[in-house]
CSV table of C-alpha atoms and ligand atoms in Angstrom, one decimal:
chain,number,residue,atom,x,y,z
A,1,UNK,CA,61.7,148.3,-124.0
A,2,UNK,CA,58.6,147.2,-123.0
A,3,UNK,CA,56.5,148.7,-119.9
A,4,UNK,CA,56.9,145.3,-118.2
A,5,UNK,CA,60.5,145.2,-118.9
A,6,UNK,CA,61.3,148.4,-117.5
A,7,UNK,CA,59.1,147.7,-114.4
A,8,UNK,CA,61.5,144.8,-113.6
A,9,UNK,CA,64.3,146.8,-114.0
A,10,UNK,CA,62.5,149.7,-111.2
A,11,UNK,CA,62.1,146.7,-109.1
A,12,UNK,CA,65.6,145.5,-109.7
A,13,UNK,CA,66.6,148.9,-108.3
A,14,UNK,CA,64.3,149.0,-105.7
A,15,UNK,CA,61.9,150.8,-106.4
A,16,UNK,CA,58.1,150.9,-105.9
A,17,UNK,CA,55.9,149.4,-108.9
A,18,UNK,CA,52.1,149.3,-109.1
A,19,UNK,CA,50.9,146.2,-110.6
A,20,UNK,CA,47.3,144.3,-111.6
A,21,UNK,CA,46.5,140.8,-110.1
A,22,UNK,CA,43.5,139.3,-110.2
A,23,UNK,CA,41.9,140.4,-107.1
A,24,UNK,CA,43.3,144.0,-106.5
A,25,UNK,CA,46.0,145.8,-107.7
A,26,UNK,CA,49.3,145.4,-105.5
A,27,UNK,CA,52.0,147.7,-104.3
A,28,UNK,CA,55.4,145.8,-105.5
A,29,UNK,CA,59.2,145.7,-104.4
A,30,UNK,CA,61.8,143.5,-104.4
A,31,UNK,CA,60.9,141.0,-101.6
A,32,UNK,CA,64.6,140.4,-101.0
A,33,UNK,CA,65.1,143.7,-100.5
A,34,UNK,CA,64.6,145.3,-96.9
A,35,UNK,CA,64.9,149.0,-98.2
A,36,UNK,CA,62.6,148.9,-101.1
A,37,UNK,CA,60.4,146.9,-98.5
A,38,UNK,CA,60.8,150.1,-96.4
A,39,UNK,CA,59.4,152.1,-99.1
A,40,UNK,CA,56.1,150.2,-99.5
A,41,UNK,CA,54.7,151.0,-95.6
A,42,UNK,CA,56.2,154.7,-96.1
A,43,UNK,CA,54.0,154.9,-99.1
A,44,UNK,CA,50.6,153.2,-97.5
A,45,UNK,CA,51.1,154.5,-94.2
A,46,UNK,CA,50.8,151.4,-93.2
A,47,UNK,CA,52.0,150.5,-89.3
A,48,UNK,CA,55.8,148.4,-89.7
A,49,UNK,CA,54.6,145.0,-88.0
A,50,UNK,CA,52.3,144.4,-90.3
A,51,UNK,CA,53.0,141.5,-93.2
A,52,UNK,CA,53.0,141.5,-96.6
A,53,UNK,CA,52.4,138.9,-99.0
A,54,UNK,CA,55.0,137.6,-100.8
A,55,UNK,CA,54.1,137.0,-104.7
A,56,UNK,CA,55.7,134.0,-106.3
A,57,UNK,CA,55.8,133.5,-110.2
A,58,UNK,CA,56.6,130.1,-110.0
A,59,UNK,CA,55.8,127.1,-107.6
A,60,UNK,CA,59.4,125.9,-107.6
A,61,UNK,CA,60.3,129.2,-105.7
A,62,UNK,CA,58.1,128.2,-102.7
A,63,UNK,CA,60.5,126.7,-100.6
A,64,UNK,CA,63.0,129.6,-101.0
A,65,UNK,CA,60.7,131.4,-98.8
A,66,UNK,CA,59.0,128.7,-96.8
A,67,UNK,CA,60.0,125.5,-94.8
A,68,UNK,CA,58.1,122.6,-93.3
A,69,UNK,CA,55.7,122.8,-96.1
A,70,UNK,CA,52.7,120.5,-95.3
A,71,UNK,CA,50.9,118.5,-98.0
A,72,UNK,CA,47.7,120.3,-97.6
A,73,UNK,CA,50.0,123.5,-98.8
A,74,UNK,CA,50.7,121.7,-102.1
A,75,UNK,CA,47.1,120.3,-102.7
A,76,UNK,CA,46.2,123.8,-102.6
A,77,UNK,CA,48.7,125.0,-104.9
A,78,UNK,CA,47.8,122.5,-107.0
A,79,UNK,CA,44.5,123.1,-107.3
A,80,UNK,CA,44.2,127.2,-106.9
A,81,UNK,CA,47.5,128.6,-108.2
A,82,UNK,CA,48.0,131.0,-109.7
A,83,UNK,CA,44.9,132.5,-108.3
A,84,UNK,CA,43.2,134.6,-105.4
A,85,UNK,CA,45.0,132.3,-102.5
A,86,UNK,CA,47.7,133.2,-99.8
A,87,UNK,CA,49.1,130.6,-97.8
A,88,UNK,CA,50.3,131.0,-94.8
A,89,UNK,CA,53.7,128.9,-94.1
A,90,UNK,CA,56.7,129.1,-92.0
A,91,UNK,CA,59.4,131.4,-93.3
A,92,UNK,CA,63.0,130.4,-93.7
A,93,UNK,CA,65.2,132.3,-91.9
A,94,UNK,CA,66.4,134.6,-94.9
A,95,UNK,CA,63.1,135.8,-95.4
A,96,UNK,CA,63.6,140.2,-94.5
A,97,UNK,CA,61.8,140.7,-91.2
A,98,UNK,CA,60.4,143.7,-93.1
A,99,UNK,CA,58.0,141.4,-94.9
A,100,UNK,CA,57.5,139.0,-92.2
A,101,UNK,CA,56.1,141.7,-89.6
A,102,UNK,CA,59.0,140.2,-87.3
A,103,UNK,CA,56.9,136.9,-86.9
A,104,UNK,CA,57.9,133.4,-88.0
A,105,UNK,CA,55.3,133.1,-90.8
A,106,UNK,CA,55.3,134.2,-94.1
A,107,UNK,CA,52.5,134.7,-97.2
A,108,UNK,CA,52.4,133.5,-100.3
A,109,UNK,CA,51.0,133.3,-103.7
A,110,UNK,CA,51.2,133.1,-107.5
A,111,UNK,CA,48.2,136.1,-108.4
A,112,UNK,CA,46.7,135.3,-111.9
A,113,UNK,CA,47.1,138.0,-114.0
A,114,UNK,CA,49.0,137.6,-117.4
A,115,UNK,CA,51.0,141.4,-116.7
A,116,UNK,CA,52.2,140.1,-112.8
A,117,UNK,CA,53.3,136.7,-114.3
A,118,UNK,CA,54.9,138.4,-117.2
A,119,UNK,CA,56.4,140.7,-114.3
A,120,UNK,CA,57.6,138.1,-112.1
A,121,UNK,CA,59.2,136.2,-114.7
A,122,UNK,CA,61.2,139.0,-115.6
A,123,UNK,CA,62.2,140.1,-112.2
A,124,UNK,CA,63.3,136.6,-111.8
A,125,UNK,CA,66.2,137.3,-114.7
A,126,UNK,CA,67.3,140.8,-113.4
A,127,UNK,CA,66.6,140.0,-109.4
A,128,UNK,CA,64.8,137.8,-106.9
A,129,UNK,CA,61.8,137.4,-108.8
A,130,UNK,CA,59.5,137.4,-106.1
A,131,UNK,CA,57.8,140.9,-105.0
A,132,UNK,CA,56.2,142.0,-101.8
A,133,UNK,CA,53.1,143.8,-102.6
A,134,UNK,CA,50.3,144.8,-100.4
A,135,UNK,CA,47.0,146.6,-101.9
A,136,UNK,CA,47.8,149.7,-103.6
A,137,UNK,CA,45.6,151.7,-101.6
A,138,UNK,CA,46.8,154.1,-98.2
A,139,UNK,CA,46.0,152.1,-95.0
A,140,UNK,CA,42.7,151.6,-94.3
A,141,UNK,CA,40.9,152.9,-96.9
A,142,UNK,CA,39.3,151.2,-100.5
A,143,UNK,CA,41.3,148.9,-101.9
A,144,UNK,CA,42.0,149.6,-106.3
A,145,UNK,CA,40.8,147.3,-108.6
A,146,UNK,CA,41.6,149.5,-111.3
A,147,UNK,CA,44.9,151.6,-112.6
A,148,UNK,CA,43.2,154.8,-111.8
A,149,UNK,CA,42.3,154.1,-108.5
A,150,UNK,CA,46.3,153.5,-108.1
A,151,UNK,CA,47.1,156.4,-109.7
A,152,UNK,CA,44.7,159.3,-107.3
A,153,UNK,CA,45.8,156.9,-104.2
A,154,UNK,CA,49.8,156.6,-104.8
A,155,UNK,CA,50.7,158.1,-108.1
A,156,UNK,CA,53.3,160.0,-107.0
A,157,UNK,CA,55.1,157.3,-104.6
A,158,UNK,CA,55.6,154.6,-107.7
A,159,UNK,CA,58.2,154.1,-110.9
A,160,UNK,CA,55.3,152.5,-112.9
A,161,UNK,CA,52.1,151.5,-112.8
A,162,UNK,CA,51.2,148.5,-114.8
A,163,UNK,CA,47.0,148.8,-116.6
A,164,UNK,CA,46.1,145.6,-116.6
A,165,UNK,CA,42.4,147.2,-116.9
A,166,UNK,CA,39.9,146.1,-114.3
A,167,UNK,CA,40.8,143.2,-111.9
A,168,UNK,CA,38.2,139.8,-112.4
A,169,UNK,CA,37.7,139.0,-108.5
A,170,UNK,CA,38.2,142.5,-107.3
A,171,UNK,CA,38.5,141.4,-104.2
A,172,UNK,CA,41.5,140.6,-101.8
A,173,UNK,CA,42.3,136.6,-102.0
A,174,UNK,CA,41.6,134.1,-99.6
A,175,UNK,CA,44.0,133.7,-96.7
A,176,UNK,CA,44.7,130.6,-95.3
A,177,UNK,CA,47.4,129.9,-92.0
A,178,UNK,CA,49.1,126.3,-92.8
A,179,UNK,CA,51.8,127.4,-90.0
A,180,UNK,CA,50.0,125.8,-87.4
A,181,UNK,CA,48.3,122.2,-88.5
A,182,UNK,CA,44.4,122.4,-89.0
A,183,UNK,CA,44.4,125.4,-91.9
A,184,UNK,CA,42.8,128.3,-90.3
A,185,UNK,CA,41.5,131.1,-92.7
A,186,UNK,CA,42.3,134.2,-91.6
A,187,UNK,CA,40.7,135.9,-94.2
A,188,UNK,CA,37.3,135.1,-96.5
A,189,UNK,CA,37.9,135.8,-100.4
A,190,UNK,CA,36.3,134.4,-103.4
A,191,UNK,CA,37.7,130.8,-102.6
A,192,UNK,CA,35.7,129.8,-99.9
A,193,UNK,CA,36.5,128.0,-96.7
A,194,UNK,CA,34.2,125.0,-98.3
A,195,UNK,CA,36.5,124.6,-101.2
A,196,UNK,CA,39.9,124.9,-99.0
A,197,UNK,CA,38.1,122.1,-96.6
A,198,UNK,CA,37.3,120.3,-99.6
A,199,UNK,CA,41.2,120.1,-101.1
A,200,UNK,CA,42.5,119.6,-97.6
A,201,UNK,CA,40.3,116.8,-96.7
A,202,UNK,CA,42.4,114.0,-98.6
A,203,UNK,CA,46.2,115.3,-97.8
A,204,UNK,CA,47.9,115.0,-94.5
A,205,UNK,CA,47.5,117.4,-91.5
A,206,UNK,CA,48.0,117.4,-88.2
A,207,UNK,CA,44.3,118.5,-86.4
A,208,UNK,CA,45.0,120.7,-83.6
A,209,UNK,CA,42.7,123.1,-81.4
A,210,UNK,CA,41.7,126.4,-82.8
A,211,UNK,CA,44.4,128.7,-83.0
A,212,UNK,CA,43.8,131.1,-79.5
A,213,UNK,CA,42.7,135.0,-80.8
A,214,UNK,CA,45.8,136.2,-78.5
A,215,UNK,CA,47.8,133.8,-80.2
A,216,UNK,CA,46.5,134.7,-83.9
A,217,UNK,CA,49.0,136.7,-86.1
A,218,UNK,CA,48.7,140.4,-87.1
A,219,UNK,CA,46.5,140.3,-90.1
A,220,UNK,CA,46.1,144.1,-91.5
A,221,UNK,CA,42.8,142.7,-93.0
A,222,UNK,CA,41.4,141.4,-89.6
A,223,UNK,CA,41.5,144.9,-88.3
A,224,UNK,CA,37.6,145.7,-87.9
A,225,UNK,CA,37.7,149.1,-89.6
A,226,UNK,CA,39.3,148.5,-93.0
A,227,UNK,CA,38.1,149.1,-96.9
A,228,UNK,CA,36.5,152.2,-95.5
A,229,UNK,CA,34.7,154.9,-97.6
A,230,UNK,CA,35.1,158.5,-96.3
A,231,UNK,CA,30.9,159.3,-95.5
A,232,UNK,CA,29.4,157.0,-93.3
A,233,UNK,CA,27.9,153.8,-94.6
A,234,UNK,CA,25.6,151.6,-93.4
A,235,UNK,CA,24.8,148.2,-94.0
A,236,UNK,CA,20.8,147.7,-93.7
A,237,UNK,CA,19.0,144.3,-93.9
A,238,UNK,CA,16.3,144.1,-96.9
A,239,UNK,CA,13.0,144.8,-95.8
A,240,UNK,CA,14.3,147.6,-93.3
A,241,UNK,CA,15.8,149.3,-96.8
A,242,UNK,CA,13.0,151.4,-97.9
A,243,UNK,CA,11.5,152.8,-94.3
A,244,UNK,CA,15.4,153.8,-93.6
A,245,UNK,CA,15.0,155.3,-97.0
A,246,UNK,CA,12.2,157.4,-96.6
A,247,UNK,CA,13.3,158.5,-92.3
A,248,UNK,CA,16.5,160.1,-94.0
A,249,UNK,CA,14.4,162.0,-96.8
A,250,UNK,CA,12.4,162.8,-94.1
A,251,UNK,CA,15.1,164.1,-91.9
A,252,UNK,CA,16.4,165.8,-95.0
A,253,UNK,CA,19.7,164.1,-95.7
A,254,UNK,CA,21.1,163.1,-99.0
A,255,UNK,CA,21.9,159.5,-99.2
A,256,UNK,CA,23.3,157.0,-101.9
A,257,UNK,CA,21.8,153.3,-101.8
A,258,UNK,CA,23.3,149.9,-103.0
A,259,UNK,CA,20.9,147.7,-103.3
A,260,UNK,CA,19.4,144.5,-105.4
A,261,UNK,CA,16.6,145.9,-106.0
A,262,UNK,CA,15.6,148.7,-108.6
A,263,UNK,CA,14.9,152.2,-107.3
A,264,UNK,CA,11.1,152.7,-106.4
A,265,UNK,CA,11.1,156.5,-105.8
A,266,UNK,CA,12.4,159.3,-107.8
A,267,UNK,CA,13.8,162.2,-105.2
A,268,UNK,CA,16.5,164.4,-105.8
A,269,UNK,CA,18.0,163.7,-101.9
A,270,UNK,CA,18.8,159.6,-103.4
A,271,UNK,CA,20.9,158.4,-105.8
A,272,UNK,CA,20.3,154.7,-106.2
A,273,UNK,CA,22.4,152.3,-107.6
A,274,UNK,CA,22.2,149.0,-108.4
A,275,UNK,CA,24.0,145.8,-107.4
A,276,UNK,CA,25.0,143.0,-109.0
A,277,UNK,CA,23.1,139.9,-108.1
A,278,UNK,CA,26.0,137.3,-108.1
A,279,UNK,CA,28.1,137.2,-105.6
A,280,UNK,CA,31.3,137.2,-108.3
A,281,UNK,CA,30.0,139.9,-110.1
A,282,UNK,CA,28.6,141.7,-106.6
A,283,UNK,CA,32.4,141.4,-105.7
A,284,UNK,CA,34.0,141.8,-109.2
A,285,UNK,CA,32.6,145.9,-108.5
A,286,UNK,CA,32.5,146.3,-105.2
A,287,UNK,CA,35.2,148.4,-104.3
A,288,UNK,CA,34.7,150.6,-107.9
A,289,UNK,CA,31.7,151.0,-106.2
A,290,UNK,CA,32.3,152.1,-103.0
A,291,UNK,CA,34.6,154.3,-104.4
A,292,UNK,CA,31.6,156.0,-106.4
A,293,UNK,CA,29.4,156.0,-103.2
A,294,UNK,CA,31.5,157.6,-101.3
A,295,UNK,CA,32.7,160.5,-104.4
A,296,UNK,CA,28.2,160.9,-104.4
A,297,UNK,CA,28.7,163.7,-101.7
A,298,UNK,CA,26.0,162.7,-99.8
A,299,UNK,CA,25.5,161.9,-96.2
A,300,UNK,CA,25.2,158.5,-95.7
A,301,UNK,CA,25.6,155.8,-97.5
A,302,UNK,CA,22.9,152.8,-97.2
A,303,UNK,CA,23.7,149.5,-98.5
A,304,UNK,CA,21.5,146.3,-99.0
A,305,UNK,CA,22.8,143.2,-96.6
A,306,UNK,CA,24.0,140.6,-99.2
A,307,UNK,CA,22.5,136.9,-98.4
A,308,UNK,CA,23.9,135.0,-95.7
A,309,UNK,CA,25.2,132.0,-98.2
A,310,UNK,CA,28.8,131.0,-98.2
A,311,UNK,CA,29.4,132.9,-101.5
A,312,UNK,CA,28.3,135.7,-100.1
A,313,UNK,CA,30.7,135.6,-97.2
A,314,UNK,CA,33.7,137.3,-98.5
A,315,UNK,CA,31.9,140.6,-99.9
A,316,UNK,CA,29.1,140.6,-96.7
A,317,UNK,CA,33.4,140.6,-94.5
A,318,UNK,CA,34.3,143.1,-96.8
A,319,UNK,CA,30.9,145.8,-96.3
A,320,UNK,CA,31.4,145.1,-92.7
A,321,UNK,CA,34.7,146.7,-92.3
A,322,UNK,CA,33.5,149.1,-94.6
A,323,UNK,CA,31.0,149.5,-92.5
A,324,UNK,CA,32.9,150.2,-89.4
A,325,UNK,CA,36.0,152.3,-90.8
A,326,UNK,CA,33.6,154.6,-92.7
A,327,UNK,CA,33.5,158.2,-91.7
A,328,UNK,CA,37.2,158.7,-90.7
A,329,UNK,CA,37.9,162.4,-92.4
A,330,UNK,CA,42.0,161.2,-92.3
A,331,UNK,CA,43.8,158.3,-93.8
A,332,UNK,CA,45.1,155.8,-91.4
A,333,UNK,CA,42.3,155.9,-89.3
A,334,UNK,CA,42.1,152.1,-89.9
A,335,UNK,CA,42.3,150.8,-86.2
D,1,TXA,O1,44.7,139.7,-103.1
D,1,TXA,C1,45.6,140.0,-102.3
D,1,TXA,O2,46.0,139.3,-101.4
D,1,TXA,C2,46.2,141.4,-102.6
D,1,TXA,C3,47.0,141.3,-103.9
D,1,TXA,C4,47.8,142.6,-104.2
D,1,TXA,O3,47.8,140.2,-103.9
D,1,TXA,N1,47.1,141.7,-101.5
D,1,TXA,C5,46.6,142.1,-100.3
D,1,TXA,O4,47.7,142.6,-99.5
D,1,TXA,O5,45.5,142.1,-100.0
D,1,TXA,P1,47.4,143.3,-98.1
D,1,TXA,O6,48.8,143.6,-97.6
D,1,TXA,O7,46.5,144.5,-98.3
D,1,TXA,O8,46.8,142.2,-97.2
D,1,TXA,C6,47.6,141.1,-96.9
D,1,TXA,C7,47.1,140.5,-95.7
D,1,TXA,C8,47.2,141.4,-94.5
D,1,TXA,O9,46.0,141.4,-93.8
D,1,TXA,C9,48.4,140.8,-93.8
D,1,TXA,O10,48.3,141.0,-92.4
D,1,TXA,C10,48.2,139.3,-94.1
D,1,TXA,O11,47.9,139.3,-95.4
D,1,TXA,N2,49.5,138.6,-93.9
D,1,TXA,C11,50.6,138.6,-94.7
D,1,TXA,N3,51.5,137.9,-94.1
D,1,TXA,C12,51.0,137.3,-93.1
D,1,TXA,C13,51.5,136.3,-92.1
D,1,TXA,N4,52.7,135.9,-92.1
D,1,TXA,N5,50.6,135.9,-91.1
D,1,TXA,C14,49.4,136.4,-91.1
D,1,TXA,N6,48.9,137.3,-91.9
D,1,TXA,C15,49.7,137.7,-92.9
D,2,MG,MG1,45.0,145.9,-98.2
């Protein structure tokens, strides 16, 4: 039996399976399943009201989990699926509550990753074929983007974990809300809210006002501190970099950089690595990276502020939270 095979037959039973998408590896059960759900937030430490995202292998199963399904929700599909976008629809009423967070919404997408699809489709003969699967990291902190960051973060709490190797985004996908007319994103990823504009424009919405903050649902990944690296990181802008460099020599700590440019000192206090200058590739090894940064041992992390272009956006979210979580000693310190 193949490893894929006998992951669909863990899932089938309800257990938890680690598997590779795209943008980051996910945390899988049966979405049907309200006890394998369970098993997932006992695993992250991850607070019960939050959602999960519900992957799909197959367009056809959309309205099994979604209703009122506006046009705009197909041109996307249409257009990014599979691929790093979650839509954000209203559930039908079977939908567990477990993966719903409670509210009346539900995620959804069809990741692109040759092992997940090859997953999905053989969950769908044994089971429900669709799995709820958040990050498989512990709340708050770096999200995996490959099998061995799955297997130091939650070896012990799956059946299988799936090496697809490294994921190609490496960051979380783009979430959009269609629940409540004019698409809202929630959340920036590699599909940009110019492209989602773009394949909206022509289909049929209804326009309303800006969905109130108080009124906004839970979104795990709108929490400030999230993505968060153990020692301290901070982002610094460009031409501050090297006189932030040289005060915490001077002040004798040992820091690790991120930065565009190549290093122009040699001290043993600074380790300096160097980013990627694409925005996709700058993402692609992001959270591998952090994940170095923060194993240096040193201090504080310092890390160049990407550009301000709309490419940039997702990754310049993502070093933000990093940003802000960083330091917590404890997992769960995400809030
Ligand atoms: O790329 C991804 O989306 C990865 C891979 C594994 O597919 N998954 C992922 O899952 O990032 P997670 O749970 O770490 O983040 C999912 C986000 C959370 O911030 C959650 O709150 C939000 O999606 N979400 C899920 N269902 C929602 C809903 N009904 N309304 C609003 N936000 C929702
Ligand atoms: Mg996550």
């Amino acid at each position: 039996m193949s490893d894929i095979q006998q992951a669909a037959q863990h899932l089938a039973a309800g257990e938890l399976v680690a598997m590779p998408t795209e943008t980051v590896y996910g945390l899988a059960a049966d979405a049907s399943n309200p006890a394998a759900v369970a098993k997932i937030f006992a695993a992250k430490g991850r607070p019960a009201d939050h959602p999960l995202i519900v992957h799909i292998g197959d367009v056809a199963q959309l309205e099994r989990w979604a209703r009122d399904i506006p046009p705009a929700a197909y041109a996307l599909a249409a257009k990014y699926w599979p691929g790093p976008l979650t839509l954000i629809l209203k559930r039908q009423p079977g939908v567990p509550d477990a993966v719903t967070g409670g509210q009346d919404t539900v995620g959804i997408r069809i990741p692109n990753h040759p092992m997940a699809l090859s997953l999905l489709a053989e969950f769908a003969k044994l089971g429900s074929g669709a799995v709820a699967a958040p990050s498989a990291n512990k709340f708050g902190r770096i999200s995996p983007t490959k099998a061995a960051h799955v297997k130091s973060d939650l070896g012990k709490d799956v059946a299988i974990i799936l090496d697809g190797g490294e994921c190609a985004v490496g960051i979380e996908s783009t979430i959009v809300d269609l629940s409540r007319g004019a698409p809202v994103v929630l959340r920036p990823g590699a599909i940009t809210e110019e492209e989602i504009a773009a394949t909206v424009a022509g289909t049929d919405h209804t326009p309303q006002a800006p969905v109130a903050a108080a009124a906004a649902p839970r979104v795990s990944g709108a929490l400030a501190a999230h993505y968060a690296p153990r020692t301290p990181l901070q982002l610094i802008a460009s031409d501050a970099l090297l006189k932030q460099v040289d005060a915490c020599v001077f002040k004798g700590q040992t820091i690790a950089v991120l930065a565009f440019s190549v290093s122009p000192l040699r001290h043993p206090a600074v380790l300096w690595f160097a980013a990627a200058h694409s925005a996709a590739h700058y993402a692609h090894d992001l959270y591998a990276n952090l994940r170095l940064l923060d194993a240096a041992g040193v201090d504080l992390i310092l890390v160049e502020q990407p550009p301000q272009s709309p490419e940039w956006r997702a990754v310049t979210d993502r070093l933000g939270r990093a940003a802000v979580g960083s330091g917590a000693d404890a997992d769960g310190e995400a809030s």
